[in-house]
Amino acid sequence: MEILNSIREALFKGNSATVAKLTQQALDEGMDIKRILDEGLVSSMEVIGKKFKNNEVFIPEVLISAKAMHAGVAVLEPHFVKHGIKPLGRVVIGTVKGDLHDIGKNIVSMMLKGSCFAIQDLGIDVPVEKFVDSVKSGNVDIVAMSSLLTTSMGAMKETIKSLKDSGLRDKVKIIVGGAPVTQEFADSIGADGYAKDAATAVDKAKELLKK
Ligand code: B1M
């Protein structure tokens, strides 16, 4: 369909206004909402994710496309419930205690949102208890923690321990990331997954929810 191609192209170029306009047009023409979402918006965002991983596009392009994705999703969102479309999963995300870096965390958050995950963003310098309380309140499938400082990585371990102590550990999947974090570290603290960048975080989140 030509309109889906145009949506994909506009999203790839990061043109929010055009994405929103074409998404509305597709809706008005009676196109199936799931088709607009999957074949228009999501498929283009997946291409961006792959290109980002291959260093063919960079952070500014990813952010601009993610913003355009939001513009399209915002048009569709009021129709989701009516059409029985549920988020892929619910993610609570934050930069751990002692750490104020949020650029990478925000990119991960935007990419997840753009891939149809429901996001609860706890922000920066998030105390262990805040993650735990979020999981306690229910409706969380994935806890996603970001750390940019070697000195704040320990807070990831503390959060996982606290989730264990509260009997909540097995209710959620846990993904960690950020520049100093490695797969080895993730394994050592008992996380379920590690992602080196935002696109990999999306793949990891999808993979973990299948388990
Ligand atoms: Co800070 N800082 N900083 N800093 N800062 C670093 C991280 C540092 C490496 C600089 C350096 O010394 N070379 C160093 C850390 C050293 C270390 O511990 N190994 C450092 C330091 C020391 C500090 C302070 C202590 C400096 C001081 O005050 N003496 C201080 C700490 C404050 C605190 O947090 N308590 C500090 C402060 C700051 C600013 C506030 C000035 C600012 C942050 C602004 C903000 O975030 N709003 C800042 C910045 C900007 C940086 C650098 C320059 C850039 C970080 C960044 O945004 N990168 C950084 C040096 C560098 O990296 N070149 C540095 C871009 C971003 C897109 O990448 O965050 O890695 P990144 O995210 C990637 C991946 O890591 C991954 O996906 C993202 C996108 O692909 N990812 C995840 C991230 N989170 C993920 C979560 C996932 C999965 C993937 O799953 C949940």
Short mmCIF file of C-alpha atoms and ligand atoms in Angstrom, two decimals:
data_model
loop_
_atom_site.label_atom_id
_atom_site.label_comp_id
_atom_site.label_asym_id
_atom_site.label_seq_id
_atom_site.Cartn_x
_atom_site.Cartn_y
_atom_site.Cartn_z
CA MET A 1 0.00 0.00 0.00
CA GLU A 2 1.33 3.36 -1.02
CA ILE A 3 0.28 5.13 2.19
CA LEU A 4 2.17 2.61 4.32
CA ASN A 5 5.28 3.20 2.23
CA SER A 6 4.85 6.92 2.75
CA ILE A 7 4.48 6.45 6.53
CA ARG A 8 7.61 4.29 6.62
CA GLU A 9 9.54 6.83 4.58
CA ALA A 10 8.40 9.80 6.70
CA LEU A 11 9.25 7.95 9.92
CA PHE A 12 12.66 7.02 8.57
CA LYS A 13 13.28 10.69 7.78
CA GLY A 14 11.99 11.65 11.23
CA ASN A 15 9.21 13.83 9.90
CA SER A 16 6.75 13.83 12.83
CA ALA A 17 4.10 16.06 11.27
CA THR A 18 3.93 13.96 8.10
CA VAL A 19 3.85 10.70 10.06
CA ALA A 20 0.94 11.99 12.17
CA LYS A 21 -0.91 13.32 9.11
CA LEU A 22 -0.48 10.11 7.08
CA THR A 23 -1.40 7.90 10.04
CA GLN A 24 -4.61 9.88 10.45
CA GLN A 25 -5.26 9.65 6.71
CA ALA A 26 -4.80 5.87 6.77
CA LEU A 27 -7.24 5.64 9.69
CA ASP A 28 -9.75 7.87 7.87
CA GLU A 29 -9.48 5.63 4.80
CA GLY A 30 -10.52 2.72 7.03
CA MET A 31 -7.21 0.89 7.07
CA ASP A 32 -6.82 -1.69 9.83
CA ILE A 33 -5.16 -0.06 12.81
CA LYS A 34 -2.89 -3.06 13.44
CA ARG A 35 -1.70 -2.92 9.85
CA ILE A 36 -0.87 0.79 10.14
CA LEU A 37 1.00 0.07 13.35
CA ASP A 38 2.89 -3.04 12.23
CA GLU A 39 3.50 -2.42 8.54
CA GLY A 40 3.82 1.36 8.73
CA LEU A 41 5.28 2.52 12.03
CA VAL A 42 6.88 -0.51 13.70
CA SER A 43 8.53 -1.91 10.58
CA SER A 44 10.22 1.42 9.86
CA MET A 45 11.39 1.73 13.48
CA GLU A 46 12.86 -1.78 13.21
CA VAL A 47 14.87 -0.69 10.18
CA ILE A 48 16.19 2.29 12.18
CA GLY A 49 17.11 -0.08 15.03
CA LYS A 50 19.04 -2.38 12.68
CA LYS A 51 20.83 0.53 11.00
CA PHE A 52 21.74 1.95 14.42
CA LYS A 53 23.27 -1.38 15.42
CA ASN A 54 25.26 -1.46 12.17
CA ASN A 55 26.45 2.14 12.67
CA GLU A 56 24.62 3.21 9.51
CA VAL A 57 22.58 5.81 11.44
CA PHE A 58 23.44 7.54 14.69
CA ILE A 59 21.80 8.72 17.91
CA PRO A 60 20.33 11.99 16.56
CA GLU A 61 18.58 10.14 13.71
CA VAL A 62 17.29 7.49 16.12
CA LEU A 63 15.87 10.15 18.44
CA ILE A 64 14.21 12.06 15.61
CA SER A 65 12.65 8.87 14.21
CA ALA A 66 11.54 7.77 17.69
CA LYS A 67 9.82 11.14 18.07
CA ALA A 68 8.09 10.65 14.72
CA MET A 69 7.07 7.16 15.84
CA HIS A 70 5.48 8.71 18.95
CA ALA A 71 3.57 11.15 16.76
CA GLY A 72 2.09 8.25 14.78
CA VAL A 73 1.37 6.12 17.85
CA ALA A 74 -0.36 9.12 19.50
CA VAL A 75 -2.82 9.22 16.60
CA LEU A 76 -3.52 5.48 16.91
CA GLU A 77 -3.49 5.25 20.72
CA PRO A 78 -7.13 6.26 21.38
CA HIS A 79 -8.18 3.37 19.11
CA PHE A 80 -5.96 0.69 20.69
CA VAL A 81 -8.38 -0.49 23.39
CA LYS A 82 -11.29 -0.60 20.94
CA HIS A 83 -9.24 -2.86 18.67
CA GLY A 84 -7.88 -5.02 21.49
CA ILE A 85 -4.27 -3.93 20.91
CA LYS A 86 -2.21 -4.38 24.03
CA PRO A 87 1.32 -3.22 24.69
CA LEU A 88 3.98 -5.87 24.08
CA GLY A 89 4.89 -5.61 27.72
CA ARG A 90 5.17 -3.15 30.61
CA VAL A 91 8.59 -1.81 31.41
CA VAL A 92 9.68 0.17 34.42
CA ILE A 93 12.92 1.96 33.59
CA GLY A 94 15.32 4.20 35.46
CA THR A 95 18.90 5.28 35.97
CA VAL A 96 20.03 3.71 39.22
CA LYS A 97 20.76 5.41 42.52
CA GLY A 98 23.75 7.73 42.58
CA ASP A 99 23.66 8.27 38.83
CA LEU A 100 22.30 11.34 37.06
CA HIS A 101 23.04 10.35 33.44
CA ASP A 102 19.85 9.99 31.46
CA ILE A 103 20.59 10.48 27.78
CA GLY A 104 21.14 6.79 27.05
CA LYS A 105 18.30 5.72 29.36
CA ASN A 106 15.95 8.08 27.53
CA ILE A 107 16.95 6.64 24.17
CA VAL A 108 16.31 3.12 25.43
CA SER A 109 12.98 4.29 26.83
CA MET A 110 11.98 5.96 23.57
CA MET A 111 12.98 2.95 21.47
CA LEU A 112 10.98 0.63 23.72
CA LYS A 113 8.00 2.98 23.57
CA GLY A 114 8.38 3.17 19.82
CA SER A 115 8.29 -0.61 19.72
CA CYS A 116 4.95 -0.68 21.55
CA PHE A 117 6.07 -1.33 25.09
CA ALA A 118 4.26 0.57 27.86
CA ILE A 119 6.86 2.57 29.77
CA GLN A 120 6.95 3.81 33.33
CA ASP A 121 10.03 6.01 33.53
CA LEU A 122 11.25 6.54 37.09
CA GLY A 123 13.89 9.03 35.99
CA ILE A 124 17.40 9.33 37.40
CA ASP A 125 19.03 8.56 40.75
CA VAL A 126 16.28 6.01 41.39
CA PRO A 127 16.43 4.49 44.88
CA VAL A 128 16.24 0.71 45.15
CA GLU A 129 12.87 0.96 46.97
CA LYS A 130 11.33 2.87 44.11
CA PHE A 131 12.02 0.02 41.66
CA VAL A 132 10.75 -2.47 44.22
CA ASP A 133 7.57 -0.45 44.92
CA SER A 134 6.88 -0.23 41.21
CA VAL A 135 7.07 -4.00 40.83
CA LYS A 136 4.95 -4.42 43.98
CA SER A 137 2.23 -2.26 42.51
CA GLY A 138 1.89 -4.89 39.77
CA ASN A 139 1.62 -4.55 36.03
CA VAL A 140 5.36 -4.71 35.43
CA ASP A 141 6.91 -7.31 33.13
CA ILE A 142 10.41 -5.89 32.84
CA VAL A 143 12.66 -3.86 35.11
CA ALA A 144 15.21 -1.94 33.02
CA MET A 145 18.16 -0.30 34.79
CA SER A 146 20.74 2.02 33.34
CA SER A 147 24.11 2.96 34.85
CA LEU A 148 26.85 5.15 33.40
CA LEU A 149 29.18 5.17 36.39
CA THR A 150 31.29 2.34 37.70
CA THR A 151 30.35 3.66 41.15
CA SER A 152 26.60 3.28 40.52
CA MET A 153 26.68 -0.21 39.02
CA GLY A 154 26.44 -1.70 42.51
CA ALA A 155 22.96 -0.21 42.85
CA MET A 156 21.80 -2.62 40.13
CA LYS A 157 22.97 -5.53 42.25
CA GLU A 158 21.26 -4.03 45.32
CA THR A 159 18.00 -3.60 43.42
CA ILE A 160 18.01 -7.22 42.27
CA LYS A 161 18.80 -8.39 45.80
CA SER A 162 16.00 -6.27 47.20
CA LEU A 163 13.56 -7.67 44.64
CA LYS A 164 14.67 -11.17 45.70
CA ASP A 165 14.28 -10.35 49.40
CA SER A 166 10.77 -9.02 48.73
CA GLY A 167 9.81 -12.22 46.91
CA LEU A 168 9.30 -10.29 43.68
CA ARG A 169 12.35 -11.33 41.67
CA ASP A 170 10.64 -14.07 39.70
CA LYS A 171 7.68 -11.89 38.76
CA VAL A 172 9.76 -9.80 36.37
CA LYS A 173 12.56 -9.97 33.84
CA ILE A 174 15.50 -7.67 34.47
CA ILE A 175 17.58 -5.94 31.80
CA VAL A 176 20.64 -3.85 32.56
CA GLY A 177 22.76 -1.60 30.38
CA GLY A 178 24.90 1.51 30.16
CA ALA A 179 28.47 2.18 29.09
CA PRO A 180 30.37 0.44 31.94
CA VAL A 181 27.96 -2.53 32.12
CA THR A 182 28.95 -5.82 30.47
CA GLN A 183 27.33 -9.19 29.89
CA GLU A 184 29.68 -10.62 32.49
CA PHE A 185 28.55 -8.07 35.07
CA ALA A 186 24.90 -8.66 34.21
CA ASP A 187 25.39 -12.40 34.74
CA SER A 188 27.24 -11.84 38.00
CA ILE A 189 24.36 -9.86 39.54
CA GLY A 190 21.67 -12.22 38.30
CA ALA A 191 20.06 -10.01 35.65
CA ASP A 192 18.14 -11.78 32.89
CA GLY A 193 19.62 -9.73 30.12
CA TYR A 194 22.18 -7.16 29.08
CA ALA A 195 21.98 -4.83 26.11
CA LYS A 196 24.82 -2.74 24.79
CA ASP A 197 22.57 -0.25 23.01
CA ALA A 198 18.95 0.80 22.70
CA ALA A 199 18.11 -1.33 19.67
CA THR A 200 19.53 -4.42 21.38
CA ALA A 201 17.50 -3.54 24.49
CA VAL A 202 14.32 -3.73 22.41
CA ASP A 203 15.34 -7.11 20.96
CA LYS A 204 16.28 -8.36 24.42
CA ALA A 205 12.97 -7.21 25.93
CA LYS A 206 11.01 -9.00 23.20
CA GLU A 207 13.14 -12.14 23.61
CA LEU A 208 12.76 -12.23 27.41
CA LEU A 209 8.98 -11.89 27.27
CA LYS A 210 8.82 -15.03 25.13
CA LYS A 211 10.56 -17.06 27.86
CO1 B1M B 1 29.31 12.04 33.11
N1 B1M B 1 30.63 10.61 33.13
N2 B1M B 1 29.69 12.43 34.99
N3 B1M B 1 28.09 13.51 32.88
N4 B1M B 1 29.39 11.70 31.25
C1 B1M B 1 30.75 9.80 31.92
C2 B1M B 1 29.82 8.62 31.94
C3 B1M B 1 32.29 9.39 31.98
C4 B1M B 1 32.60 8.09 31.23
C5 B1M B 1 33.15 10.57 31.50
C6 B1M B 1 34.63 10.28 31.62
O1 B1M B 1 35.19 10.41 32.66
N5 B1M B 1 35.26 9.87 30.53
C7 B1M B 1 32.52 9.28 33.53
C8 B1M B 1 32.23 7.93 34.16
C9 B1M B 1 33.49 7.17 34.52
C10 B1M B 1 33.12 5.87 35.10
O2 B1M B 1 32.51 5.77 36.12
N6 B1M B 1 33.53 4.81 34.41
C11 B1M B 1 31.58 10.36 34.03
C12 B1M B 1 31.69 11.00 35.28
C13 B1M B 1 32.89 10.62 36.12
C14 B1M B 1 30.78 11.97 35.73
C15 B1M B 1 30.80 12.74 37.05
C16 B1M B 1 31.21 11.92 38.29
C17 B1M B 1 31.71 13.94 36.82
C18 B1M B 1 31.96 14.78 38.05
O3 B1M B 1 31.06 15.42 38.52
N7 B1M B 1 33.17 14.68 38.54
C19 B1M B 1 29.35 13.24 37.16
C20 B1M B 1 28.47 12.21 37.88
C21 B1M B 1 27.14 12.76 38.24
C22 B1M B 1 26.26 11.62 38.68
O4 B1M B 1 25.72 10.93 37.87
N8 B1M B 1 26.15 11.44 39.98
C23 B1M B 1 28.97 13.31 35.72
C24 B1M B 1 28.02 14.20 35.24
C25 B1M B 1 27.66 14.31 33.90
C26 B1M B 1 26.72 15.39 33.37
C27 B1M B 1 25.58 15.73 34.32
C28 B1M B 1 27.54 16.61 33.11
C29 B1M B 1 26.30 14.78 31.99
C30 B1M B 1 25.00 13.96 32.06
C31 B1M B 1 23.83 14.70 31.46
C32 B1M B 1 22.66 13.78 31.30
O5 B1M B 1 22.75 12.57 31.15
N9 B1M B 1 21.49 14.40 31.32
C33 B1M B 1 27.44 13.81 31.72
C34 B1M B 1 27.74 13.28 30.46
C35 B1M B 1 26.95 13.82 29.30
C36 B1M B 1 28.72 12.27 30.26
C37 B1M B 1 29.25 11.70 28.94
C38 B1M B 1 30.10 12.77 28.32
C39 B1M B 1 28.23 11.25 27.92
C40 B1M B 1 27.22 10.22 28.44
C41 B1M B 1 26.15 10.05 27.41
O6 B1M B 1 25.10 10.62 27.51
N10 B1M B 1 26.45 9.30 26.31
C42 B1M B 1 30.09 10.46 29.44
C43 B1M B 1 31.37 10.24 28.66
C44 B1M B 1 31.12 9.47 27.41
O7 B1M B 1 30.33 8.53 27.39
N11 B1M B 1 31.79 9.82 26.38
C45 B1M B 1 30.21 10.71 30.88
C46 B1M B 1 25.55 9.15 25.17
C47 B1M B 1 24.52 8.06 25.47
C48 B1M B 1 23.60 7.91 24.29
O8 B1M B 1 25.23 6.86 25.64
O9 B1M B 1 24.52 6.68 28.03
O10 B1M B 1 26.20 5.04 27.02
P1 B1M B 1 24.99 5.90 26.87
O11 B1M B 1 23.76 5.00 26.44
C49 B1M B 1 23.82 4.04 25.41
C50 B1M B 1 24.28 2.67 25.88
O12 B1M B 1 25.13 2.69 27.00
C51 B1M B 1 23.00 1.93 26.12
O13 B1M B 1 22.12 2.46 25.16
C52 B1M B 1 22.39 3.85 24.99
C53 B1M B 1 22.09 4.19 23.56
O14 B1M B 1 22.67 3.30 22.69
N12 B1M B 1 22.31 1.98 27.41
C54 B1M B 1 21.50 0.96 27.76
C55 B1M B 1 22.23 2.92 28.35
N13 B1M B 1 21.41 2.55 29.31
C56 B1M B 1 20.93 1.34 28.98
C57 B1M B 1 20.01 0.50 29.62
C58 B1M B 1 19.71 -0.70 29.00
C59 B1M B 1 20.29 -1.07 27.81
C60 B1M B 1 21.18 -0.25 27.16
O15 B1M B 1 18.85 -1.58 29.52
C61 B1M B 1 18.07 -1.22 30.62
#
